[in-house]
Amino acid sequence: LIRPGGNARYVTVPESDLVQVPRTCDAAEAVCMVTTFMTAYQSLRLASNDTFMLNKKRILITGGLEPVGQALIQLCFRAGANEIYATAPNHRHRYLRTILGARPLPLDSKLWIDSIKGSMDIVFDGTCHDGLESVSAALNSDGLLVSLGMTALLKGEAPGLFGAPLSAYWAKLKSQIMFNSTSYEIWDSFVTDKEKFKLDLEILFHLLKKRFIKPNIGQKISLAEVAEAQESLEKENSRGEIVCVPWKRTTR
């Protein structure tokens, strides 16, 4: 896991930060474990108090078509969730229902909040839409909100003094002070307890090796195509993970 300088053929990191990838794992799939599936896995750890048991739980995942959202759907079903609802653009609802097994909801919370209000045991929120109002309202009296990201805010507003919009920082702070919520950030997890992070990554590699989980890779691109891929992500055109293979020749 690295923060700056990821778009490069070579990086320099301390040996103590490395985890060996099993020989039988595909490299492109393995790299999806480091950020995407780690975010989902450790968020599930938070939500289940390290038990990874979601028996008969009703789950809502906002941004269900995002890579982390798709990983969460896989892991939550593995953990025994009873029903999983996920938001996505209307034209991708069939994919959510038939391929991932989730119950699709529109992106606009006004169109779904009345139907599930007060019924969710856990909400994994990857968008921080409408100041967390709708996702909080979806929880039952004992429910838990896990805030993962600020996608909607980052797409819709100009950067603030420290990069992200001020409303994004407010949404994150709000998730931390609400009595029924918690927040997760992968870099914080990494620097707080690297050994635990590395152990979790080894577990994910094992699950990948055994084919208990499988990332949805939409594209494998060269370094020269990174800027174009970023633009595609911003326009929500991607249908899965975009993996940069540094030595790959451009497709043109």
Short mmCIF file of C-alpha atoms in Angstrom, two decimals:
data_model
loop_
_atom_site.label_atom_id
_atom_site.label_comp_id
_atom_site.label_asym_id
_atom_site.label_seq_id
_atom_site.Cartn_x
_atom_site.Cartn_y
_atom_site.Cartn_z
CA LEU A 1 0.00 0.00 0.00
CA ILE A 2 1.47 3.33 -1.05
CA ARG A 3 0.04 6.81 -0.97
CA PRO A 4 1.94 8.97 -3.50
CA GLY A 5 3.72 7.85 -6.66
CA GLY A 6 1.54 4.86 -7.48
CA ASN A 7 1.51 5.47 -11.22
CA ALA A 8 5.04 4.22 -11.86
CA ARG A 9 6.88 1.16 -13.09
CA TYR A 10 8.92 0.93 -9.90
CA VAL A 11 8.38 2.08 -6.31
CA THR A 12 10.60 1.91 -3.25
CA VAL A 13 9.03 0.76 0.01
CA PRO A 14 10.43 -0.71 3.23
CA GLU A 15 10.79 -4.49 3.10
CA SER A 16 8.86 -4.67 6.38
CA ASP A 17 5.76 -3.34 4.57
CA LEU A 18 5.67 -6.18 2.04
CA VAL A 19 3.41 -9.23 1.95
CA GLN A 20 4.18 -12.20 -0.28
CA VAL A 21 1.60 -12.96 -2.95
CA PRO A 22 0.85 -16.68 -3.48
CA ARG A 23 2.30 -17.93 -6.76
CA THR A 24 -1.05 -19.11 -8.07
CA CYS A 25 -2.74 -15.72 -7.65
CA ASP A 26 -3.16 -13.56 -10.71
CA ALA A 27 -1.18 -10.32 -10.22
CA ALA A 28 -4.01 -8.05 -11.40
CA GLU A 29 -6.47 -9.74 -9.05
CA ALA A 30 -3.96 -9.68 -6.19
CA VAL A 31 -3.51 -5.92 -6.42
CA CYS A 32 -7.27 -5.49 -5.98
CA MET A 33 -6.88 -7.05 -2.53
CA VAL A 34 -4.53 -4.30 -1.32
CA THR A 35 -7.02 -1.44 -1.41
CA THR A 36 -10.47 -2.45 -2.65
CA PHE A 37 -11.01 -5.73 -0.81
CA MET A 38 -9.01 -4.54 2.22
CA THR A 39 -11.37 -1.59 2.63
CA ALA A 40 -14.36 -3.93 2.41
CA TYR A 41 -12.84 -6.59 4.66
CA GLN A 42 -11.74 -4.26 7.45
CA SER A 43 -15.02 -2.35 7.28
CA LEU A 44 -16.83 -5.64 7.76
CA ARG A 45 -14.50 -6.36 10.69
CA LEU A 46 -15.57 -3.04 12.26
CA ALA A 47 -19.26 -3.66 11.66
CA SER A 48 -19.22 -7.19 13.11
CA ASN A 49 -16.87 -6.59 16.07
CA ASP A 50 -14.29 -8.94 14.54
CA THR A 51 -16.74 -11.84 14.34
CA PHE A 52 -17.43 -11.63 10.57
CA MET A 53 -20.90 -12.96 11.39
CA LEU A 54 -23.86 -11.22 9.74
CA ASN A 55 -26.44 -13.97 10.16
CA LYS A 56 -29.94 -12.72 9.31
CA LYS A 57 -28.69 -9.14 9.06
CA ARG A 58 -30.14 -6.65 6.59
CA ILE A 59 -27.42 -4.61 4.90
CA LEU A 60 -27.48 -1.42 2.82
CA ILE A 61 -24.46 -0.52 0.68
CA THR A 62 -24.42 2.87 -1.04
CA GLY A 63 -22.30 2.98 -4.15
CA GLY A 64 -22.90 -0.73 -4.65
CA LEU A 65 -21.47 -0.70 -8.16
CA GLU A 66 -18.17 0.84 -7.09
CA PRO A 67 -15.32 -1.69 -6.70
CA VAL A 68 -15.47 -1.46 -2.89
CA GLY A 69 -19.24 -1.81 -3.00
CA GLN A 70 -19.01 -4.97 -5.11
CA ALA A 71 -16.37 -6.37 -2.75
CA LEU A 72 -18.61 -5.63 0.23
CA ILE A 73 -21.52 -7.46 -1.38
CA GLN A 74 -19.35 -10.56 -1.88
CA LEU A 75 -17.97 -10.50 1.67
CA CYS A 76 -21.30 -9.74 3.35
CA PHE A 77 -22.94 -12.71 1.64
CA ARG A 78 -19.97 -14.86 2.73
CA ALA A 79 -20.56 -13.61 6.27
CA GLY A 80 -24.18 -14.79 6.17
CA ALA A 81 -26.14 -11.60 5.52
CA ASN A 82 -29.83 -12.22 4.94
CA GLU A 83 -30.61 -9.34 2.57
CA ILE A 84 -28.28 -6.87 0.89
CA TYR A 85 -29.57 -3.68 -0.69
CA ALA A 86 -27.26 -1.62 -2.90
CA THR A 87 -27.61 1.68 -4.74
CA ALA A 88 -26.59 1.94 -8.39
CA PRO A 89 -27.58 3.66 -11.66
CA ASN A 90 -30.85 2.24 -12.96
CA HIS A 91 -29.28 0.71 -16.08
CA ARG A 92 -27.01 -1.43 -13.87
CA HIS A 93 -29.74 -2.82 -11.61
CA ARG A 94 -29.95 -6.07 -13.57
CA TYR A 95 -26.23 -6.68 -12.99
CA LEU A 96 -26.60 -6.08 -9.26
CA ARG A 97 -29.56 -8.43 -9.04
CA THR A 98 -28.49 -11.32 -11.30
CA ILE A 99 -24.69 -11.33 -10.93
CA LEU A 100 -24.12 -10.01 -7.41
CA GLY A 101 -27.41 -11.11 -5.83
CA ALA A 102 -28.15 -7.75 -4.20
CA ARG A 103 -31.46 -5.89 -4.22
CA PRO A 104 -30.90 -2.77 -6.34
CA LEU A 105 -31.96 0.72 -5.28
CA PRO A 106 -31.81 4.00 -7.26
CA LEU A 107 -28.99 6.45 -6.62
CA ASP A 108 -31.43 9.14 -5.46
CA SER A 109 -32.16 8.44 -1.80
CA LYS A 110 -35.55 10.14 -2.07
CA LEU A 111 -36.69 7.23 -4.21
CA TRP A 112 -35.82 4.50 -1.69
CA ILE A 113 -35.74 5.88 1.83
CA ASP A 114 -39.47 5.38 2.49
CA SER A 115 -39.31 1.70 1.52
CA ILE A 116 -36.43 0.74 3.85
CA LYS A 117 -36.54 3.46 6.51
CA GLY A 118 -35.66 2.15 9.97
CA SER A 119 -35.06 -1.44 8.79
CA MET A 120 -31.32 -1.81 8.16
CA ASP A 121 -28.97 -3.47 10.67
CA ILE A 122 -25.81 -2.12 9.02
CA VAL A 123 -25.24 0.57 6.40
CA PHE A 124 -21.91 0.79 4.57
CA ASP A 125 -21.88 4.28 3.09
CA GLY A 126 -19.35 4.96 0.36
CA THR A 127 -20.80 8.25 -0.89
CA CYS A 128 -21.62 10.52 2.10
CA HIS A 129 -24.60 11.82 0.12
CA ASP A 130 -26.98 14.40 1.69
CA GLY A 131 -24.90 14.78 4.85
CA LEU A 132 -25.60 11.19 5.96
CA GLU A 133 -29.28 11.96 6.56
CA SER A 134 -30.76 9.20 4.38
CA VAL A 135 -28.33 6.45 5.45
CA SER A 136 -28.90 7.31 9.11
CA ALA A 137 -32.67 7.17 8.60
CA ALA A 138 -32.33 3.71 7.02
CA LEU A 139 -30.93 2.23 10.26
CA ASN A 140 -33.06 0.46 12.83
CA SER A 141 -32.79 1.37 16.51
CA ASP A 142 -29.73 -0.85 17.03
CA GLY A 143 -28.21 -0.30 13.59
CA LEU A 144 -24.68 0.81 12.76
CA LEU A 145 -23.45 3.18 10.05
CA VAL A 146 -19.95 2.58 8.66
CA SER A 147 -18.75 5.57 6.64
CA LEU A 148 -16.16 4.66 4.01
CA GLY A 149 -15.68 7.55 1.62
CA MET A 150 -16.75 10.84 0.14
CA THR A 151 -17.28 10.02 -3.53
CA ALA A 152 -20.37 12.13 -4.15
CA LEU A 153 -18.90 15.16 -2.42
CA LEU A 154 -15.58 14.92 -4.22
CA LYS A 155 -17.30 14.69 -7.59
CA GLY A 156 -19.73 17.51 -6.97
CA GLU A 157 -17.70 20.28 -5.34
CA ALA A 158 -14.53 22.28 -5.90
CA PRO A 159 -11.51 21.35 -3.75
CA GLY A 160 -11.10 23.18 -0.47
CA LEU A 161 -8.03 24.47 1.33
CA PHE A 162 -6.72 20.98 2.16
CA GLY A 163 -7.77 19.23 -1.06
CA ALA A 164 -11.22 17.79 -0.36
CA PRO A 165 -14.29 20.08 -0.05
CA LEU A 166 -15.06 21.36 3.45
CA SER A 167 -18.38 19.52 3.36
CA ALA A 168 -16.44 16.28 2.87
CA TYR A 169 -14.47 16.89 6.05
CA TRP A 170 -17.69 17.78 7.86
CA ALA A 171 -19.35 14.54 6.70
CA LYS A 172 -16.38 12.52 7.96
CA LEU A 173 -16.39 14.36 11.31
CA LYS A 174 -20.13 13.84 11.61
CA SER A 175 -19.77 10.10 11.09
CA GLN A 176 -17.19 10.01 13.88
CA ILE A 177 -19.32 11.80 16.47
CA MET A 178 -22.67 10.13 15.79
CA PHE A 179 -23.44 7.57 18.50
CA ASN A 180 -24.44 4.83 16.02
CA SER A 181 -21.68 5.26 13.47
CA THR A 182 -18.00 4.74 12.81
CA SER A 183 -15.66 5.61 9.94
CA TYR A 184 -12.92 3.74 8.13
CA GLU A 185 -9.93 5.02 6.16
CA ILE A 186 -7.45 2.54 4.73
CA TRP A 187 -4.29 4.62 5.16
CA ASP A 188 -5.11 5.28 8.83
CA SER A 189 -5.55 1.55 9.30
CA PHE A 190 -2.20 0.83 7.65
CA VAL A 191 -0.12 3.30 9.67
CA THR A 192 -1.91 2.51 12.96
CA ASP A 193 -1.21 -1.24 12.93
CA LYS A 194 0.88 -2.46 9.99
CA GLU A 195 1.18 -6.02 11.30
CA LYS A 196 -2.59 -6.38 11.58
CA PHE A 197 -2.97 -4.88 8.11
CA LYS A 198 -0.44 -7.35 6.68
CA LEU A 199 -2.17 -10.28 8.38
CA ASP A 200 -5.52 -9.23 6.93
CA LEU A 201 -3.90 -8.95 3.50
CA GLU A 202 -2.52 -12.49 3.82
CA ILE A 203 -6.04 -13.69 4.67
CA LEU A 204 -7.43 -11.94 1.58
CA PHE A 205 -4.75 -13.54 -0.61
CA HIS A 206 -5.74 -16.92 0.82
CA LEU A 207 -9.43 -16.28 0.07
CA LEU A 208 -8.49 -15.20 -3.46
CA LYS A 209 -6.32 -18.28 -3.96
CA LYS A 210 -9.21 -20.52 -2.87
CA ARG A 211 -11.59 -18.54 -5.16
CA PHE A 212 -13.88 -17.62 -2.28
CA ILE A 213 -13.69 -14.05 -3.57
CA LYS A 214 -13.10 -12.64 -7.04
CA PRO A 215 -12.60 -8.99 -8.06
CA ASN A 216 -14.44 -7.66 -11.08
CA ILE A 217 -11.68 -6.31 -13.34
CA GLY A 218 -13.08 -4.12 -16.10
CA GLN A 219 -9.80 -3.07 -17.73
CA LYS A 220 -6.08 -3.63 -17.66
CA ILE A 221 -4.30 -0.51 -18.86
CA SER A 222 -0.79 0.76 -19.50
CA LEU A 223 0.81 3.71 -17.71
CA ALA A 224 0.13 5.86 -20.76
CA GLU A 225 -3.61 5.28 -20.36
CA VAL A 226 -3.88 6.28 -16.68
CA ALA A 227 -5.15 9.83 -17.33
CA GLU A 228 -7.85 8.54 -19.68
CA ALA A 229 -8.86 5.92 -17.13
CA GLN A 230 -9.17 8.56 -14.41
CA GLU A 231 -11.49 10.55 -16.67
CA SER A 232 -13.56 7.42 -17.29
CA LEU A 233 -13.87 6.87 -13.52
CA GLU A 234 -15.03 10.45 -12.98
CA LYS A 235 -17.73 9.96 -15.62
CA GLU A 236 -18.71 6.62 -14.01
CA ASN A 237 -18.14 4.75 -17.28
CA SER A 238 -16.11 1.93 -15.76
CA ARG A 239 -17.79 -1.43 -15.11
CA GLY A 240 -15.22 -2.77 -12.70
CA GLU A 241 -11.72 -2.32 -11.35
CA ILE A 242 -9.20 -0.58 -13.59
CA VAL A 243 -5.78 -2.13 -13.02
CA CYS A 244 -2.60 -0.49 -14.29
CA VAL A 245 -0.10 -3.03 -15.59
CA PRO A 246 3.07 -0.87 -15.77
CA TRP A 247 4.82 -2.86 -18.51
CA LYS A 248 1.74 -3.25 -20.70
CA ARG A 249 1.92 -1.62 -24.11
CA THR A 250 -0.75 0.94 -24.92
CA THR A 251 -3.79 -0.56 -26.67
CA ARG A 252 -3.49 1.99 -29.46
#
